[in-house]
mmCIF file of C-alpha atoms in Angstrom:
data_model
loop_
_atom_site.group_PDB
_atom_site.id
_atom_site.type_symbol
_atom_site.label_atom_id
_atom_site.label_comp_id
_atom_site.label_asym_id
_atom_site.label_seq_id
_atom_site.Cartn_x
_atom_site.Cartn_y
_atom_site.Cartn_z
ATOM 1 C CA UNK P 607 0.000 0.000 0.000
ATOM 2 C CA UNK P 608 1.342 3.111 -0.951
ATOM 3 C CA UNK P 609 0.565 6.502 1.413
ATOM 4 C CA UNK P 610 0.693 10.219 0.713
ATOM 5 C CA UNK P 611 1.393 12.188 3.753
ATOM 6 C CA UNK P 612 2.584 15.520 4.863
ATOM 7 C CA UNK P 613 2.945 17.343 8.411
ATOM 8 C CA UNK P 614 0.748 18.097 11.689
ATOM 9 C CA UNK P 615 -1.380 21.386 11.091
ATOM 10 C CA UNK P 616 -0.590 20.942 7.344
ATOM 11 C CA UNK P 617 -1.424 24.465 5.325
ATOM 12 C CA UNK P 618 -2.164 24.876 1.272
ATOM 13 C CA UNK P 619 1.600 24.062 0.088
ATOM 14 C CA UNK P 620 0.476 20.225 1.831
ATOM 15 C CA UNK P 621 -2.819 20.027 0.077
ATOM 16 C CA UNK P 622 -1.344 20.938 -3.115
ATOM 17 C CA UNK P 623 1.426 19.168 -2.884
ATOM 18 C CA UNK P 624 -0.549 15.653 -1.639
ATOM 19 C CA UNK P 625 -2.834 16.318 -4.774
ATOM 20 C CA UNK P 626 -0.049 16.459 -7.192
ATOM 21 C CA UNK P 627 1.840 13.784 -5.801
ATOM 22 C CA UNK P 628 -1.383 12.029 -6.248
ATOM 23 C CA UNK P 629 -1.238 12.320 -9.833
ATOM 24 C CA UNK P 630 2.700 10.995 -9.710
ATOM 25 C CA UNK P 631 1.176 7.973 -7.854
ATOM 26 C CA UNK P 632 -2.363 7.454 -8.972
ATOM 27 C CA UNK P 633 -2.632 4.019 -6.878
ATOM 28 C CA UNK P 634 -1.907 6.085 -3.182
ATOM 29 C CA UNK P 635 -3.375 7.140 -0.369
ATOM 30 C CA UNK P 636 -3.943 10.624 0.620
ATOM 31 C CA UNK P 637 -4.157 10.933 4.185
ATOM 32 C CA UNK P 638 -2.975 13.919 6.824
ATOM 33 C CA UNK P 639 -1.013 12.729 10.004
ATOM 34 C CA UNK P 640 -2.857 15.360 12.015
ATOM 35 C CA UNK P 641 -4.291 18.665 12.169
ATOM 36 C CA UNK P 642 -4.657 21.452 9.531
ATOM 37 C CA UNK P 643 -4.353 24.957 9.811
ATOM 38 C CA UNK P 644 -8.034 26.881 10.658
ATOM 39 C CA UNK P 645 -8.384 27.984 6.413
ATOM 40 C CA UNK P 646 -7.383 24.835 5.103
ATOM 41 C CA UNK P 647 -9.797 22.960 7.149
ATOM 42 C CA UNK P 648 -11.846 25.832 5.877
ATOM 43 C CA UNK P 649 -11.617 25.175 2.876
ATOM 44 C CA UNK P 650 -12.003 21.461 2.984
ATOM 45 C CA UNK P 651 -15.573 21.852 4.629
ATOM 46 C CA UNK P 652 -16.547 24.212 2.825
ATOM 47 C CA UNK P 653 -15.365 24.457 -0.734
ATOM 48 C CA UNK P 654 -17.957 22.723 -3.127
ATOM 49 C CA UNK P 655 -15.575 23.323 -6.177
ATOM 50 C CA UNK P 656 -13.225 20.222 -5.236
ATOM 51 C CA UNK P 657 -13.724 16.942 -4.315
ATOM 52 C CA UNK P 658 -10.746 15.110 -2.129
ATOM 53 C CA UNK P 659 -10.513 11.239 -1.471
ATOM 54 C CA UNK P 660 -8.446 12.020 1.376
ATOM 55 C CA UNK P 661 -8.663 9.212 4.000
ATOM 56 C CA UNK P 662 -8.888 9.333 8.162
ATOM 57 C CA UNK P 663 -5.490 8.384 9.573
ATOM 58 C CA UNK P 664 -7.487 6.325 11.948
ATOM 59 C CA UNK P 665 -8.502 3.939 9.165
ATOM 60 C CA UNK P 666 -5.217 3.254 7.446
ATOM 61 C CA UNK P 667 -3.251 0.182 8.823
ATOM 62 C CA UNK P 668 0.045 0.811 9.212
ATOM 63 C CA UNK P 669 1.494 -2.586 8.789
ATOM 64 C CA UNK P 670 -0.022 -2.922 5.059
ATOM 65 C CA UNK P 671 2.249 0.137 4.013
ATOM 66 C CA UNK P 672 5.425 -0.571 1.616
ATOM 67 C CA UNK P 673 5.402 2.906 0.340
ATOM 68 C CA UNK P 674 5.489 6.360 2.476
ATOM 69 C CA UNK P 675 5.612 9.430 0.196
ATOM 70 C CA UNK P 676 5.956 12.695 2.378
ATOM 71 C CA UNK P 677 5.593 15.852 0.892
ATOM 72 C CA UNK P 678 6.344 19.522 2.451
ATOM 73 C CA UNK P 679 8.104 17.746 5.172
ATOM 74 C CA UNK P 680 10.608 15.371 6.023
ATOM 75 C CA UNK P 681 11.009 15.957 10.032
ATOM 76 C CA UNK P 682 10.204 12.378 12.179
ATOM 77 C CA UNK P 683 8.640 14.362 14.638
ATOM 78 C CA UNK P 684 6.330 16.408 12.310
ATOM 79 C CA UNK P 685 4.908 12.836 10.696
ATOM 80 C CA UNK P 686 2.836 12.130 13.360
ATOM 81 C CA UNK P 687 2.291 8.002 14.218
ATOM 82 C CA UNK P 688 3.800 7.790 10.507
ATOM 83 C CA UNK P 689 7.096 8.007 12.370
ATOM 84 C CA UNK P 690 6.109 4.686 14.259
ATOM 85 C CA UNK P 691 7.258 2.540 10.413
ATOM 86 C CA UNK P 692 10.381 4.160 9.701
ATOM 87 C CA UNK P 693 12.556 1.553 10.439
ATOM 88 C CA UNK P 694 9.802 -1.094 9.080
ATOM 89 C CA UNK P 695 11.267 -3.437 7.217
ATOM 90 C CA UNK P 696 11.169 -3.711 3.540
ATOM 91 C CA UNK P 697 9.911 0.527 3.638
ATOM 92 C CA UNK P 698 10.410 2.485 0.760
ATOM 93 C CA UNK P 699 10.362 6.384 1.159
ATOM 94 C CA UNK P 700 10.003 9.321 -1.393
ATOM 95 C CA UNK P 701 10.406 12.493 -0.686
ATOM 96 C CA UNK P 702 9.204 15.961 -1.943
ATOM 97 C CA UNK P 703 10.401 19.118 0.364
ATOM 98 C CA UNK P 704 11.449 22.989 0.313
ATOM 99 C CA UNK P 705 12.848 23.324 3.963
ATOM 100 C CA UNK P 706 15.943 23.304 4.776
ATOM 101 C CA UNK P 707 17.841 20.635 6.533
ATOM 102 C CA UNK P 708 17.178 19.947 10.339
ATOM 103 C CA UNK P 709 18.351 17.242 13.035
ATOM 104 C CA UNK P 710 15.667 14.977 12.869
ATOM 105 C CA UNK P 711 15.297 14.131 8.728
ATOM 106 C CA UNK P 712 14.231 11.100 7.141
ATOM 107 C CA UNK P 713 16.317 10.082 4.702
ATOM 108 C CA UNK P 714 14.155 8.891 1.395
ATOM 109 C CA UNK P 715 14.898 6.188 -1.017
ATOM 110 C CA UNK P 716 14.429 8.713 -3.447
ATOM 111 C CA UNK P 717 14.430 12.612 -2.520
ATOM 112 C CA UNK P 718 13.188 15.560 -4.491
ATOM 113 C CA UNK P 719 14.404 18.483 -2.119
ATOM 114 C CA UNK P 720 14.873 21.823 -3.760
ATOM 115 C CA UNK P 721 15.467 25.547 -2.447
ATOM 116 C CA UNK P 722 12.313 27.098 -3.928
ATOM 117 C CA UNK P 723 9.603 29.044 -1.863
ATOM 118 C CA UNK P 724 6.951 26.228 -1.878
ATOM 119 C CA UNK P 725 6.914 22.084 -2.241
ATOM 120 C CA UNK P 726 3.949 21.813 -4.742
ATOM 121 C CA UNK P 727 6.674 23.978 -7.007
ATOM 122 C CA UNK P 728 8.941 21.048 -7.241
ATOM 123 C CA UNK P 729 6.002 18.845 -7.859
ATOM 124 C CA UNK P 730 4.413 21.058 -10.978
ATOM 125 C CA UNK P 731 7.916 20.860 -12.325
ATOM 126 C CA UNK P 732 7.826 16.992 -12.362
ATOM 127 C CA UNK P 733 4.372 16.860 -13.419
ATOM 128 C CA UNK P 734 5.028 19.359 -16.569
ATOM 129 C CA UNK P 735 8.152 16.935 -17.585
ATOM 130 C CA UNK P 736 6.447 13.964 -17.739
ATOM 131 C CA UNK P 737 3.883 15.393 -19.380
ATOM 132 C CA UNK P 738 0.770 13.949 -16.506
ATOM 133 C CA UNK P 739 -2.485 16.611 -17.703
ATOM 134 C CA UNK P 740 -3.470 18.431 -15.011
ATOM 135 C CA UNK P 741 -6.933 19.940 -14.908
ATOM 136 C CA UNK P 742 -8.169 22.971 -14.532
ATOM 137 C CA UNK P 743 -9.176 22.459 -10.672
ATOM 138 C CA UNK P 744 -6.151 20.310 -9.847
ATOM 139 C CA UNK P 745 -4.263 23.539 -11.857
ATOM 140 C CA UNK P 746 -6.003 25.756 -9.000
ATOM 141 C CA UNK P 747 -5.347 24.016 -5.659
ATOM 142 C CA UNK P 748 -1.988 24.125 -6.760
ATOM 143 C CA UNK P 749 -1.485 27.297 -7.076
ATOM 144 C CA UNK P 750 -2.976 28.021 -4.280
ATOM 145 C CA UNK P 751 -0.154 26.548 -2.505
ATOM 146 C CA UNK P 752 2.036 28.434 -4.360
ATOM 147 C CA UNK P 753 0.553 31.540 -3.513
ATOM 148 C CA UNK P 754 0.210 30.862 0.297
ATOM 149 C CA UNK P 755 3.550 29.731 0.937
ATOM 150 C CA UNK P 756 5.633 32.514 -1.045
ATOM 151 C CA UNK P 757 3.297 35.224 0.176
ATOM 152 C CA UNK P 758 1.576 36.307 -3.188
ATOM 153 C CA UNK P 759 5.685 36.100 -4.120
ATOM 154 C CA UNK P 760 6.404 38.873 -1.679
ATOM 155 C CA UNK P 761 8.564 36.499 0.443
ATOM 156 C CA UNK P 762 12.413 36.416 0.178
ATOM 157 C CA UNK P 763 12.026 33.094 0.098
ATOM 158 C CA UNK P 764 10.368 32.951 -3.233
ATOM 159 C CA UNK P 765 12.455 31.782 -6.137
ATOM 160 C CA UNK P 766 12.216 31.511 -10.424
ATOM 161 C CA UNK P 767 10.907 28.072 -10.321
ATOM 162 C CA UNK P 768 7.884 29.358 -8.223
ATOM 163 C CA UNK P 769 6.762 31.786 -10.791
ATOM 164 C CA UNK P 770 7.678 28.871 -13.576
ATOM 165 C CA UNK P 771 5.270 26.475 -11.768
ATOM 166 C CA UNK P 772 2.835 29.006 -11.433
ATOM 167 C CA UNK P 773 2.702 30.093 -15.015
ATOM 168 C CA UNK P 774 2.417 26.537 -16.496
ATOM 169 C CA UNK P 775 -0.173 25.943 -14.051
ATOM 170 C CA UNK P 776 -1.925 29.325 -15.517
ATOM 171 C CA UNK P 777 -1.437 27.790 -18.831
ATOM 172 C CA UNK P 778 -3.229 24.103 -17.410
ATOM 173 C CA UNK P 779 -6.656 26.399 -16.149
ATOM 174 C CA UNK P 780 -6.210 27.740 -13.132
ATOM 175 C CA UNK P 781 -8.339 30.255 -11.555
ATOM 176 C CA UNK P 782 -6.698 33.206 -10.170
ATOM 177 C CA UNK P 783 -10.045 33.990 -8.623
ATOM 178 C CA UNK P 784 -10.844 31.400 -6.375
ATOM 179 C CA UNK P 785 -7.002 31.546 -5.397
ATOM 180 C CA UNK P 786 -7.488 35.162 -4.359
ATOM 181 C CA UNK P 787 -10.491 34.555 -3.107
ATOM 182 C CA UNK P 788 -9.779 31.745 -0.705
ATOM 183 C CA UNK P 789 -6.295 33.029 0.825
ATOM 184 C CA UNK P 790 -7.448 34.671 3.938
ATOM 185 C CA UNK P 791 -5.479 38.671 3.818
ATOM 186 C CA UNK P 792 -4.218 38.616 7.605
ATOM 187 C CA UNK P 793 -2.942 42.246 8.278
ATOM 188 C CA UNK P 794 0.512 43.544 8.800
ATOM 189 C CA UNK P 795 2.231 44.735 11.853
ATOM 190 C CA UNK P 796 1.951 48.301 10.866
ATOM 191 C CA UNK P 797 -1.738 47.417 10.065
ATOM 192 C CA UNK P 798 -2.490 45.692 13.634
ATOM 193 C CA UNK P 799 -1.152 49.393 15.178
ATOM 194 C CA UNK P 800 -3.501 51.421 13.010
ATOM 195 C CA UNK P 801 -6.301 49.676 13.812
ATOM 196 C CA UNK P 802 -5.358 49.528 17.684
ATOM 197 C CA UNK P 803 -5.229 53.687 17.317
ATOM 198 C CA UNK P 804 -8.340 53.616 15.305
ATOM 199 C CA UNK P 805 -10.223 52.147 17.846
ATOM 200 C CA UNK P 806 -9.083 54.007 20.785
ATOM 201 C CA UNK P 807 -9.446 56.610 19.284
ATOM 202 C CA UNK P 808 -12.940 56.150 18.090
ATOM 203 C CA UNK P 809 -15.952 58.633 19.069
ATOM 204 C CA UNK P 810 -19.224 57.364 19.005
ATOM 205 C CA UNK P 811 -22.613 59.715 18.178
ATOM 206 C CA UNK P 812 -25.740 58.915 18.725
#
């Protein structure tokens, strides 16, 4: 049995990344270790526009797994009870990350880790050179995790093969709109300080 996975209180860059690993291994499993951040689960009870076979951690069996793929991660203690087959015998591991290295890595029978500002990036890249189609809504939940982990490409962090990925998956159908529209806008720092003033400052007429 093969098994997608990503990190505890997985964000966009894990969905999108788990869906287009999905289309690099059509027979897996998607499934999160954990939590997700407050929009993504958002978005997952919400959205009507796409439909995820994702399945509850609590009904995979561990023992039946010869194949973990991780994606956006590849910290032990981030895996949540995934960690408990790493040394299973017989365990093959892929893995697809951004982050830089820490203490506690898996090491993967075959790693895709690359300095660009989100995971699905390296992904997209793969996808576009094997030529797998991609459609239109796949094309969008992508992007979206481009767009939430490199900040709208405001953050530092944010490198050519970002905007690459992005603009093929422009060119496979996805919508700009819903992206914008589901990112939640959090203010800035300087923001958070107007708005304090604002409202202390307030008068109210009746």
């Amino acid at each position: 049995m093969k098994v997608i996975t990503t990190h505890n209180n997985a964000d966009f860059d894990s969905l999108s990344s788990m869906v287009a690993a999905k289309k690099l291994y059509p027979d897996a499993i998607l499934v999160f270790p954990g939590s997700q951040e407050k929009t993504l689960r958002d978005f997952l009870i919400h959205s009507t526009l796409y439909i995820f076979d994702i399945a509850k951690v609590k009904e995979i069996e561990y023992n039946n797994i010869d194949t973990l793929i991780l994606v956006d991660t590849r910290q032990k203690k981030r895996i949540g009870d995934f960690a408990k087959i790493l040394h299973k015998e017989n365990l093959t591991i892929h893995i697809y990350d951004h982050h830089p290295p820490a203490r506690d890595d898996i090491r993967g029978n075959v790693e895709y880790i690359e300095n660009t500002g989100a995971t699905v990036s390296i992904l997209v890249s793969l996808l576009k050179e094997k030529g797998i189609p991609i459609t239109p809504e796949e094309a969008t939940v992508m992007m979206l995790g481009i767009y939430e982990e490199t900040g709208n490409f405001q953050y530092p962090s944010t490198k050519v093969d970002d905007f690459k990925a992005a603009a093929y998956l422009l060119s496979q159908g996805a919508n700009v709109n819903v992206v914008s529209d589901m990112l939640v806008k959090e203010l800035t720092h300087e923001q958070v300080i107007l708005l304090h003033d604002l409202m202390n400052n307030a008068s109210i007429y009746n």
